[in-house]
């Protein structure tokens, strides 16, 4: 068996399958995290999750760049790679701002966090995983780009969003004018 005949599917069905697979990936990630959390505690689960994101984000960013032949640098290059990450195909960031030198990404709905809250187990501190992911994607695309977390659990955040991140490309100061 060689798997599904993707070439025979209509575009709409391919998009549905891609989103389903991304959602399934998030489910596997969440079930794995919960299993580790239940057996070894939240601190161990977060530590192992950060290690996974540190490795996976680098591999995934490189594969996305190669597969889609992404050559862009700066904010556009980082955002393009982030938009095709497996997790981002299952839920979305909104852009509060997007310019060539700055982007503010806001996650109004987070499937893993909302699932945990529905199950009565509360939020988990995902900020370190976000740090690992953004660091490794930026390393793969353009190391001039900087990021900072504005808010992400365990930080306090308003009900309107789960996390907010700023990605920026510092501008170079003008060269001194020779007299």
JSON list of N, CA and C in Angstrom, two decimals, residues 61-130:
[
{"chain": "A", "resi": 61, "resn": "UNK", "atom": "N", "xyz": [10.98, 24.26, 9.37]},
{"chain": "A", "resi": 61, "resn": "UNK", "atom": "CA", "xyz": [11.26, 25.51, 8.65]},
{"chain": "A", "resi": 61, "resn": "UNK", "atom": "C", "xyz": [12.15, 25.24, 7.43]},
{"chain": "A", "resi": 62, "resn": "UNK", "atom": "N", "xyz": [13.17, 24.43, 7.61]},
{"chain": "A", "resi": 62, "resn": "UNK", "atom": "CA", "xyz": [14.07, 24.10, 6.50]},
{"chain": "A", "resi": 62, "resn": "UNK", "atom": "C", "xyz": [13.30, 23.38, 5.39]},
{"chain": "A", "resi": 63, "resn": "UNK", "atom": "N", "xyz": [12.48, 22.42, 5.76]},
{"chain": "A", "resi": 63, "resn": "UNK", "atom": "CA", "xyz": [11.71, 21.66, 4.77]},
{"chain": "A", "resi": 63, "resn": "UNK", "atom": "C", "xyz": [10.72, 22.56, 4.02]},
{"chain": "A", "resi": 64, "resn": "UNK", "atom": "N", "xyz": [10.08, 23.46, 4.73]},
{"chain": "A", "resi": 64, "resn": "UNK", "atom": "CA", "xyz": [9.13, 24.38, 4.09]},
{"chain": "A", "resi": 64, "resn": "UNK", "atom": "C", "xyz": [9.87, 25.27, 3.10]},
{"chain": "A", "resi": 65, "resn": "UNK", "atom": "N", "xyz": [11.00, 25.82, 3.53]},
{"chain": "A", "resi": 65, "resn": "UNK", "atom": "CA", "xyz": [11.78, 26.68, 2.62]},
{"chain": "A", "resi": 65, "resn": "UNK", "atom": "C", "xyz": [12.19, 25.92, 1.36]},
{"chain": "A", "resi": 66, "resn": "UNK", "atom": "N", "xyz": [12.65, 24.70, 1.54]},
{"chain": "A", "resi": 66, "resn": "UNK", "atom": "CA", "xyz": [13.09, 23.90, 0.39]},
{"chain": "A", "resi": 66, "resn": "UNK", "atom": "C", "xyz": [11.92, 23.50, -0.51]},
{"chain": "A", "resi": 67, "resn": "UNK", "atom": "N", "xyz": [10.86, 23.02, 0.09]},
{"chain": "A", "resi": 67, "resn": "UNK", "atom": "CA", "xyz": [9.71, 22.54, -0.69]},
{"chain": "A", "resi": 67, "resn": "UNK", "atom": "C", "xyz": [9.05, 23.66, -1.48]},
{"chain": "A", "resi": 68, "resn": "UNK", "atom": "N", "xyz": [8.89, 24.82, -0.86]},
{"chain": "A", "resi": 68, "resn": "UNK", "atom": "CA", "xyz": [8.22, 25.94, -1.51]},
{"chain": "A", "resi": 68, "resn": "UNK", "atom": "C", "xyz": [9.20, 26.92, -2.15]},
{"chain": "A", "resi": 69, "resn": "UNK", "atom": "N", "xyz": [10.49, 26.60, -2.08]},
{"chain": "A", "resi": 69, "resn": "UNK", "atom": "CA", "xyz": [11.54, 27.46, -2.63]},
{"chain": "A", "resi": 69, "resn": "UNK", "atom": "C", "xyz": [11.39, 28.90, -2.14]},
{"chain": "A", "resi": 70, "resn": "UNK", "atom": "N", "xyz": [11.26, 29.04, -0.84]},
{"chain": "A", "resi": 70, "resn": "UNK", "atom": "CA", "xyz": [11.10, 30.37, -0.23]},
{"chain": "A", "resi": 70, "resn": "UNK", "atom": "C", "xyz": [12.48, 31.02, -0.13]},
{"chain": "A", "resi": 71, "resn": "UNK", "atom": "N", "xyz": [12.63, 32.12, -0.81]},
{"chain": "A", "resi": 71, "resn": "UNK", "atom": "CA", "xyz": [13.90, 32.86, -0.83]},
{"chain": "A", "resi": 71, "resn": "UNK", "atom": "C", "xyz": [13.82, 34.15, -0.01]},
{"chain": "A", "resi": 72, "resn": "UNK", "atom": "N", "xyz": [12.60, 34.59, 0.29]},
{"chain": "A", "resi": 72, "resn": "UNK", "atom": "CA", "xyz": [12.42, 35.86, 0.99]},
{"chain": "A", "resi": 72, "resn": "UNK", "atom": "C", "xyz": [13.15, 35.84, 2.32]},
{"chain": "A", "resi": 73, "resn": "UNK", "atom": "N", "xyz": [13.64, 37.00, 2.69]},
{"chain": "A", "resi": 73, "resn": "UNK", "atom": "CA", "xyz": [14.26, 37.21, 3.99]},
{"chain": "A", "resi": 73, "resn": "UNK", "atom": "C", "xyz": [13.37, 38.18, 4.77]},
{"chain": "A", "resi": 74, "resn": "UNK", "atom": "N", "xyz": [13.84, 38.61, 5.90]},
{"chain": "A", "resi": 74, "resn": "UNK", "atom": "CA", "xyz": [13.11, 39.59, 6.69]},
{"chain": "A", "resi": 74, "resn": "UNK", "atom": "C", "xyz": [11.77, 39.08, 7.19]},
{"chain": "A", "resi": 75, "resn": "UNK", "atom": "N", "xyz": [10.90, 40.04, 7.49]},
{"chain": "A", "resi": 75, "resn": "UNK", "atom": "CA", "xyz": [9.58, 39.73, 8.04]},
{"chain": "A", "resi": 75, "resn": "UNK", "atom": "C", "xyz": [8.78, 38.84, 7.10]},
{"chain": "A", "resi": 76, "resn": "UNK", "atom": "N", "xyz": [8.79, 39.18, 5.79]},
{"chain": "A", "resi": 76, "resn": "UNK", "atom": "CA", "xyz": [8.00, 38.40, 4.83]},
{"chain": "A", "resi": 76, "resn": "UNK", "atom": "C", "xyz": [8.45, 36.95, 4.79]},
{"chain": "A", "resi": 77, "resn": "UNK", "atom": "N", "xyz": [9.74, 36.69, 4.82]},
{"chain": "A", "resi": 77, "resn": "UNK", "atom": "CA", "xyz": [10.24, 35.32, 4.78]},
{"chain": "A", "resi": 77, "resn": "UNK", "atom": "C", "xyz": [9.86, 34.54, 6.03]},
{"chain": "A", "resi": 78, "resn": "UNK", "atom": "N", "xyz": [10.03, 35.16, 7.19]},
{"chain": "A", "resi": 78, "resn": "UNK", "atom": "CA", "xyz": [9.68, 34.49, 8.45]},
{"chain": "A", "resi": 78, "resn": "UNK", "atom": "C", "xyz": [8.18, 34.19, 8.49]},
{"chain": "A", "resi": 79, "resn": "UNK", "atom": "N", "xyz": [7.36, 35.17, 8.12]},
{"chain": "A", "resi": 79, "resn": "UNK", "atom": "CA", "xyz": [5.92, 34.96, 8.16]},
{"chain": "A", "resi": 79, "resn": "UNK", "atom": "C", "xyz": [5.48, 33.91, 7.16]},
{"chain": "A", "resi": 80, "resn": "UNK", "atom": "N", "xyz": [6.08, 33.88, 6.00]},
{"chain": "A", "resi": 80, "resn": "UNK", "atom": "CA", "xyz": [5.70, 32.88, 5.00]},
{"chain": "A", "resi": 80, "resn": "UNK", "atom": "C", "xyz": [5.99, 31.48, 5.54]},
{"chain": "A", "resi": 81, "resn": "UNK", "atom": "N", "xyz": [7.14, 31.28, 6.15]},
{"chain": "A", "resi": 81, "resn": "UNK", "atom": "CA", "xyz": [7.45, 29.97, 6.72]},
{"chain": "A", "resi": 81, "resn": "UNK", "atom": "C", "xyz": [6.49, 29.65, 7.85]},
{"chain": "A", "resi": 82, "resn": "UNK", "atom": "N", "xyz": [6.26, 30.61, 8.74]},
{"chain": "A", "resi": 82, "resn": "UNK", "atom": "CA", "xyz": [5.33, 30.37, 9.86]},
{"chain": "A", "resi": 82, "resn": "UNK", "atom": "C", "xyz": [3.93, 29.99, 9.36]},
{"chain": "A", "resi": 83, "resn": "UNK", "atom": "N", "xyz": [3.49, 30.62, 8.27]},
{"chain": "A", "resi": 83, "resn": "UNK", "atom": "CA", "xyz": [2.15, 30.35, 7.76]},
{"chain": "A", "resi": 83, "resn": "UNK", "atom": "C", "xyz": [1.99, 28.92, 7.25]},
{"chain": "A", "resi": 84, "resn": "UNK", "atom": "N", "xyz": [3.10, 28.26, 6.90]},
{"chain": "A", "resi": 84, "resn": "UNK", "atom": "CA", "xyz": [3.03, 26.89, 6.39]},
{"chain": "A", "resi": 84, "resn": "UNK", "atom": "C", "xyz": [3.46, 25.85, 7.43]},
{"chain": "A", "resi": 85, "resn": "UNK", "atom": "N", "xyz": [3.75, 26.27, 8.66]},
{"chain": "A", "resi": 85, "resn": "UNK", "atom": "CA", "xyz": [4.09, 25.31, 9.70]},
{"chain": "A", "resi": 85, "resn": "UNK", "atom": "C", "xyz": [2.86, 24.43, 9.95]},
{"chain": "A", "resi": 86, "resn": "UNK", "atom": "N", "xyz": [3.11, 23.17, 10.29]},
{"chain": "A", "resi": 86, "resn": "UNK", "atom": "CA", "xyz": [2.00, 22.23, 10.44]},
{"chain": "A", "resi": 86, "resn": "UNK", "atom": "C", "xyz": [0.96, 22.71, 11.44]},
{"chain": "A", "resi": 87, "resn": "UNK", "atom": "N", "xyz": [1.38, 23.28, 12.55]},
{"chain": "A", "resi": 87, "resn": "UNK", "atom": "CA", "xyz": [0.43, 23.74, 13.56]},
{"chain": "A", "resi": 87, "resn": "UNK", "atom": "C", "xyz": [-0.40, 24.92, 13.07]},
{"chain": "A", "resi": 88, "resn": "UNK", "atom": "N", "xyz": [0.19, 25.78, 12.23]},
{"chain": "A", "resi": 88, "resn": "UNK", "atom": "CA", "xyz": [-0.54, 26.98, 11.82]},
{"chain": "A", "resi": 88, "resn": "UNK", "atom": "C", "xyz": [-1.60, 26.68, 10.76]},
{"chain": "A", "resi": 89, "resn": "UNK", "atom": "N", "xyz": [-1.55, 25.50, 10.17]},
{"chain": "A", "resi": 89, "resn": "UNK", "atom": "CA", "xyz": [-2.57, 25.14, 9.19]},
{"chain": "A", "resi": 89, "resn": "UNK", "atom": "C", "xyz": [-3.86, 24.67, 9.87]},
{"chain": "A", "resi": 90, "resn": "UNK", "atom": "N", "xyz": [-3.80, 24.45, 11.18]},
{"chain": "A", "resi": 90, "resn": "UNK", "atom": "CA", "xyz": [-4.98, 24.00, 11.92]},
{"chain": "A", "resi": 90, "resn": "UNK", "atom": "C", "xyz": [-5.70, 25.15, 12.63]},
{"chain": "A", "resi": 91, "resn": "UNK", "atom": "N", "xyz": [-4.99, 26.20, 12.93]},
{"chain": "A", "resi": 91, "resn": "UNK", "atom": "CA", "xyz": [-5.60, 27.39, 13.50]},
{"chain": "A", "resi": 91, "resn": "UNK", "atom": "C", "xyz": [-4.77, 28.58, 13.08]},
{"chain": "A", "resi": 92, "resn": "UNK", "atom": "N", "xyz": [-5.30, 29.77, 13.32]},
{"chain": "A", "resi": 92, "resn": "UNK", "atom": "CA", "xyz": [-4.72, 30.92, 12.67]},
{"chain": "A", "resi": 92, "resn": "UNK", "atom": "C", "xyz": [-4.29, 32.00, 13.65]},
{"chain": "A", "resi": 93, "resn": "UNK", "atom": "N", "xyz": [-3.28, 32.72, 13.22]},
{"chain": "A", "resi": 93, "resn": "UNK", "atom": "CA", "xyz": [-2.91, 33.97, 13.86]},
{"chain": "A", "resi": 93, "resn": "UNK", "atom": "C", "xyz": [-3.52, 35.09, 13.02]},
{"chain": "A", "resi": 94, "resn": "UNK", "atom": "N", "xyz": [-4.02, 36.10, 13.68]},
{"chain": "A", "resi": 94, "resn": "UNK", "atom": "CA", "xyz": [-4.42, 37.31, 12.99]},
{"chain": "A", "resi": 94, "resn": "UNK", "atom": "C", "xyz": [-3.24, 38.27, 13.04]},
{"chain": "A", "resi": 95, "resn": "UNK", "atom": "N", "xyz": [-3.16, 39.13, 12.06]},
{"chain": "A", "resi": 95, "resn": "UNK", "atom": "CA", "xyz": [-2.13, 40.16, 12.06]},
{"chain": "A", "resi": 95, "resn": "UNK", "atom": "C", "xyz": [-2.75, 41.44, 12.60]},
{"chain": "A", "resi": 96, "resn": "UNK", "atom": "N", "xyz": [-2.29, 41.85, 13.76]},
{"chain": "A", "resi": 96, "resn": "UNK", "atom": "CA", "xyz": [-2.71, 43.12, 14.31]},
{"chain": "A", "resi": 96, "resn": "UNK", "atom": "C", "xyz": [-2.01, 44.24, 13.55]},
{"chain": "A", "resi": 97, "resn": "UNK", "atom": "N", "xyz": [-0.82, 43.92, 13.09]},
{"chain": "A", "resi": 97, "resn": "UNK", "atom": "CA", "xyz": [-0.03, 44.85, 12.28]},
{"chain": "A", "resi": 97, "resn": "UNK", "atom": "C", "xyz": [0.88, 44.01, 11.39]},
{"chain": "A", "resi": 98, "resn": "UNK", "atom": "N", "xyz": [1.10, 44.49, 10.16]},
{"chain": "A", "resi": 98, "resn": "UNK", "atom": "CA", "xyz": [2.03, 43.80, 9.28]},
{"chain": "A", "resi": 98, "resn": "UNK", "atom": "C", "xyz": [2.63, 44.83, 8.32]},
{"chain": "A", "resi": 99, "resn": "UNK", "atom": "N", "xyz": [3.90, 45.12, 8.52]},
{"chain": "A", "resi": 99, "resn": "UNK", "atom": "CA", "xyz": [4.64, 46.03, 7.66]},
{"chain": "A", "resi": 99, "resn": "UNK", "atom": "C", "xyz": [5.94, 45.32, 7.27]},
{"chain": "A", "resi": 100, "resn": "UNK", "atom": "N", "xyz": [6.72, 45.90, 6.38]},
{"chain": "A", "resi": 100, "resn": "UNK", "atom": "CA", "xyz": [8.00, 45.26, 6.03]},
{"chain": "A", "resi": 100, "resn": "UNK", "atom": "C", "xyz": [8.99, 45.14, 7.20]},
{"chain": "A", "resi": 101, "resn": "UNK", "atom": "N", "xyz": [8.80, 45.93, 8.26]},
{"chain": "A", "resi": 101, "resn": "UNK", "atom": "CA", "xyz": [9.75, 45.88, 9.37]},
{"chain": "A", "resi": 101, "resn": "UNK", "atom": "C", "xyz": [9.14, 45.42, 10.69]},
{"chain": "A", "resi": 102, "resn": "UNK", "atom": "N", "xyz": [7.83, 45.16, 10.71]},
{"chain": "A", "resi": 102, "resn": "UNK", "atom": "CA", "xyz": [7.20, 44.76, 11.97]},
{"chain": "A", "resi": 102, "resn": "UNK", "atom": "C", "xyz": [5.91, 44.02, 11.70]},
{"chain": "A", "resi": 103, "resn": "UNK", "atom": "N", "xyz": [5.70, 42.96, 12.47]},
{"chain": "A", "resi": 103, "resn": "UNK", "atom": "CA", "xyz": [4.42, 42.25, 12.43]},
{"chain": "A", "resi": 103, "resn": "UNK", "atom": "C", "xyz": [4.04, 41.89, 13.86]},
{"chain": "A", "resi": 104, "resn": "UNK", "atom": "N", "xyz": [2.78, 42.04, 14.17]},
{"chain": "A", "resi": 104, "resn": "UNK", "atom": "CA", "xyz": [2.25, 41.62, 15.46]},
{"chain": "A", "resi": 104, "resn": "UNK", "atom": "C", "xyz": [1.22, 40.54, 15.19]},
{"chain": "A", "resi": 105, "resn": "UNK", "atom": "N", "xyz": [1.51, 39.34, 15.69]},
{"chain": "A", "resi": 105, "resn": "UNK", "atom": "CA", "xyz": [0.65, 38.18, 15.49]},
{"chain": "A", "resi": 105, "resn": "UNK", "atom": "C", "xyz": [-0.17, 37.95, 16.75]},
{"chain": "A", "resi": 106, "resn": "UNK", "atom": "N", "xyz": [-1.46, 37.74, 16.57]},
{"chain": "A", "resi": 106, "resn": "UNK", "atom": "CA", "xyz": [-2.36, 37.52, 17.69]},
{"chain": "A", "resi": 106, "resn": "UNK", "atom": "C", "xyz": [-3.11, 36.21, 17.45]},
{"chain": "A", "resi": 107, "resn": "UNK", "atom": "N", "xyz": [-3.16, 35.37, 18.47]},
{"chain": "A", "resi": 107, "resn": "UNK", "atom": "CA", "xyz": [-3.89, 34.11, 18.38]},
{"chain": "A", "resi": 107, "resn": "UNK", "atom": "C", "xyz": [-5.18, 34.23, 19.19]},
{"chain": "A", "resi": 108, "resn": "UNK", "atom": "N", "xyz": [-6.31, 34.52, 18.50]},
{"chain": "A", "resi": 108, "resn": "UNK", "atom": "CA", "xyz": [-7.57, 34.68, 19.24]},
{"chain": "A", "resi": 108, "resn": "UNK", "atom": "C", "xyz": [-8.18, 33.36, 19.69]},
{"chain": "A", "resi": 109, "resn": "UNK", "atom": "N", "xyz": [-7.89, 32.27, 18.98]},
{"chain": "A", "resi": 109, "resn": "UNK", "atom": "CA", "xyz": [-8.42, 30.95, 19.32]},
{"chain": "A", "resi": 109, "resn": "UNK", "atom": "C", "xyz": [-7.29, 29.94, 19.26]},
{"chain": "A", "resi": 110, "resn": "UNK", "atom": "N", "xyz": [-7.04, 29.28, 20.37]},
{"chain": "A", "resi": 110, "resn": "UNK", "atom": "CA", "xyz": [-5.98, 28.28, 20.44]},
{"chain": "A", "resi": 110, "resn": "UNK", "atom": "C", "xyz": [-6.61, 26.93, 20.75]},
{"chain": "A", "resi": 111, "resn": "UNK", "atom": "N", "xyz": [-6.62, 26.05, 19.76]},
{"chain": "A", "resi": 111, "resn": "UNK", "atom": "CA", "xyz": [-7.27, 24.74, 19.95]},
{"chain": "A", "resi": 111, "resn": "UNK", "atom": "C", "xyz": [-6.73, 23.99, 21.17]},
{"chain": "A", "resi": 112, "resn": "UNK", "atom": "N", "xyz": [-5.41, 23.87, 21.34]},
{"chain": "A", "resi": 112, "resn": "UNK", "atom": "CA", "xyz": [-4.92, 23.13, 22.52]},
{"chain": "A", "resi": 112, "resn": "UNK", "atom": "C", "xyz": [-5.34, 23.77, 23.84]},
{"chain": "A", "resi": 113, "resn": "UNK", "atom": "N", "xyz": [-5.22, 25.09, 23.95]},
{"chain": "A", "resi": 113, "resn": "UNK", "atom": "CA", "xyz": [-5.58, 25.75, 25.21]},
{"chain": "A", "resi": 113, "resn": "UNK", "atom": "C", "xyz": [-7.09, 25.66, 25.46]},
{"chain": "A", "resi": 114, "resn": "UNK", "atom": "N", "xyz": [-7.88, 25.89, 24.43]},
{"chain": "A", "resi": 114, "resn": "UNK", "atom": "CA", "xyz": [-9.34, 25.83, 24.60]},
{"chain": "A", "resi": 114, "resn": "UNK", "atom": "C", "xyz": [-9.79, 24.42, 24.96]},
{"chain": "A", "resi": 115, "resn": "UNK", "atom": "N", "xyz": [-9.13, 23.42, 24.41]},
{"chain": "A", "resi": 115, "resn": "UNK", "atom": "CA", "xyz": [-9.44, 22.03, 24.75]},
{"chain": "A", "resi": 115, "resn": "UNK", "atom": "C", "xyz": [-9.13, 21.75, 26.23]},
{"chain": "A", "resi": 116, "resn": "UNK", "atom": "N", "xyz": [-7.99, 22.24, 26.69]},
{"chain": "A", "resi": 116, "resn": "UNK", "atom": "CA", "xyz": [-7.61, 22.04, 28.10]},
{"chain": "A", "resi": 116, "resn": "UNK", "atom": "C", "xyz": [-8.61, 22.71, 29.03]},
{"chain": "A", "resi": 117, "resn": "UNK", "atom": "N", "xyz": [-9.01, 23.91, 28.69]},
{"chain": "A", "resi": 117, "resn": "UNK", "atom": "CA", "xyz": [-9.97, 24.64, 29.53]},
{"chain": "A", "resi": 117, "resn": "UNK", "atom": "C", "xyz": [-11.30, 23.89, 29.56]},
{"chain": "A", "resi": 118, "resn": "UNK", "atom": "N", "xyz": [-11.77, 23.41, 28.39]},
{"chain": "A", "resi": 118, "resn": "UNK", "atom": "CA", "xyz": [-13.02, 22.64, 28.34]},
{"chain": "A", "resi": 118, "resn": "UNK", "atom": "C", "xyz": [-12.93, 21.39, 29.21]},
{"chain": "A", "resi": 119, "resn": "UNK", "atom": "N", "xyz": [-11.75, 20.76, 29.26]},
{"chain": "A", "resi": 119, "resn": "UNK", "atom": "CA", "xyz": [-11.57, 19.54, 30.04]},
{"chain": "A", "resi": 119, "resn": "UNK", "atom": "C", "xyz": [-11.37, 19.84, 31.53]},
{"chain": "A", "resi": 120, "resn": "UNK", "atom": "N", "xyz": [-11.30, 21.12, 31.88]},
{"chain": "A", "resi": 120, "resn": "UNK", "atom": "CA", "xyz": [-11.15, 21.51, 33.28]},
{"chain": "A", "resi": 120, "resn": "UNK", "atom": "C", "xyz": [-9.75, 21.36, 33.82]},
{"chain": "A", "resi": 121, "resn": "UNK", "atom": "N", "xyz": [-8.74, 21.27, 32.96]},
{"chain": "A", "resi": 121, "resn": "UNK", "atom": "CA", "xyz": [-7.37, 21.12, 33.45]},
{"chain": "A", "resi": 121, "resn": "UNK", "atom": "C", "xyz": [-6.56, 22.41, 33.34]},
{"chain": "A", "resi": 122, "resn": "UNK", "atom": "N", "xyz": [-7.17, 23.45, 32.84]},
{"chain": "A", "resi": 122, "resn": "UNK", "atom": "CA", "xyz": [-6.55, 24.77, 32.83]},
{"chain": "A", "resi": 122, "resn": "UNK", "atom": "C", "xyz": [-5.51, 24.96, 31.74]},
{"chain": "A", "resi": 123, "resn": "UNK", "atom": "N", "xyz": [-5.05, 26.18, 31.65]},
{"chain": "A", "resi": 123, "resn": "UNK", "atom": "CA", "xyz": [-4.05, 26.55, 30.66]},
{"chain": "A", "resi": 123, "resn": "UNK", "atom": "C", "xyz": [-2.72, 25.90, 30.98]},
{"chain": "A", "resi": 124, "resn": "UNK", "atom": "N", "xyz": [-1.93, 25.70, 29.94]},
{"chain": "A", "resi": 124, "resn": "UNK", "atom": "CA", "xyz": [-0.56, 25.26, 30.18]},
{"chain": "A", "resi": 124, "resn": "UNK", "atom": "C", "xyz": [0.39, 26.36, 29.71]},
{"chain": "A", "resi": 125, "resn": "UNK", "atom": "N", "xyz": [1.56, 26.42, 30.31]},
{"chain": "A", "resi": 125, "resn": "UNK", "atom": "CA", "xyz": [2.51, 27.50, 30.00]},
{"chain": "A", "resi": 125, "resn": "UNK", "atom": "C", "xyz": [3.24, 27.24, 28.68]},
{"chain": "A", "resi": 126, "resn": "UNK", "atom": "N", "xyz": [2.64, 27.68, 27.58]},
{"chain": "A", "resi": 126, "resn": "UNK", "atom": "CA", "xyz": [3.20, 27.38, 26.26]},
{"chain": "A", "resi": 126, "resn": "UNK", "atom": "C", "xyz": [4.22, 28.40, 25.78]},
{"chain": "A", "resi": 127, "resn": "UNK", "atom": "N", "xyz": [4.44, 29.46, 26.53]},
{"chain": "A", "resi": 127, "resn": "UNK", "atom": "CA", "xyz": [5.38, 30.50, 26.11]},
{"chain": "A", "resi": 127, "resn": "UNK", "atom": "C", "xyz": [6.76, 29.94, 25.76]},
{"chain": "A", "resi": 128, "resn": "UNK", "atom": "N", "xyz": [7.34, 29.02, 26.55]},
{"chain": "A", "resi": 128, "resn": "UNK", "atom": "CA", "xyz": [8.65, 28.49, 26.18]},
{"chain": "A", "resi": 128, "resn": "UNK", "atom": "C", "xyz": [8.64, 27.73, 24.85]},
{"chain": "A", "resi": 129, "resn": "UNK", "atom": "N", "xyz": [7.52, 27.09, 24.51]},
{"chain": "A", "resi": 129, "resn": "UNK", "atom": "CA", "xyz": [7.46, 26.40, 23.22]},
{"chain": "A", "resi": 129, "resn": "UNK", "atom": "C", "xyz": [7.40, 27.42, 22.09]},
{"chain": "A", "resi": 130, "resn": "UNK", "atom": "N", "xyz": [6.67, 28.50, 22.30]},
{"chain": "A", "resi": 130, "resn": "UNK", "atom": "CA", "xyz": [6.64, 29.58, 21.32]},
{"chain": "A", "resi": 130, "resn": "UNK", "atom": "C", "xyz": [8.01, 30.18, 21.12]}
]
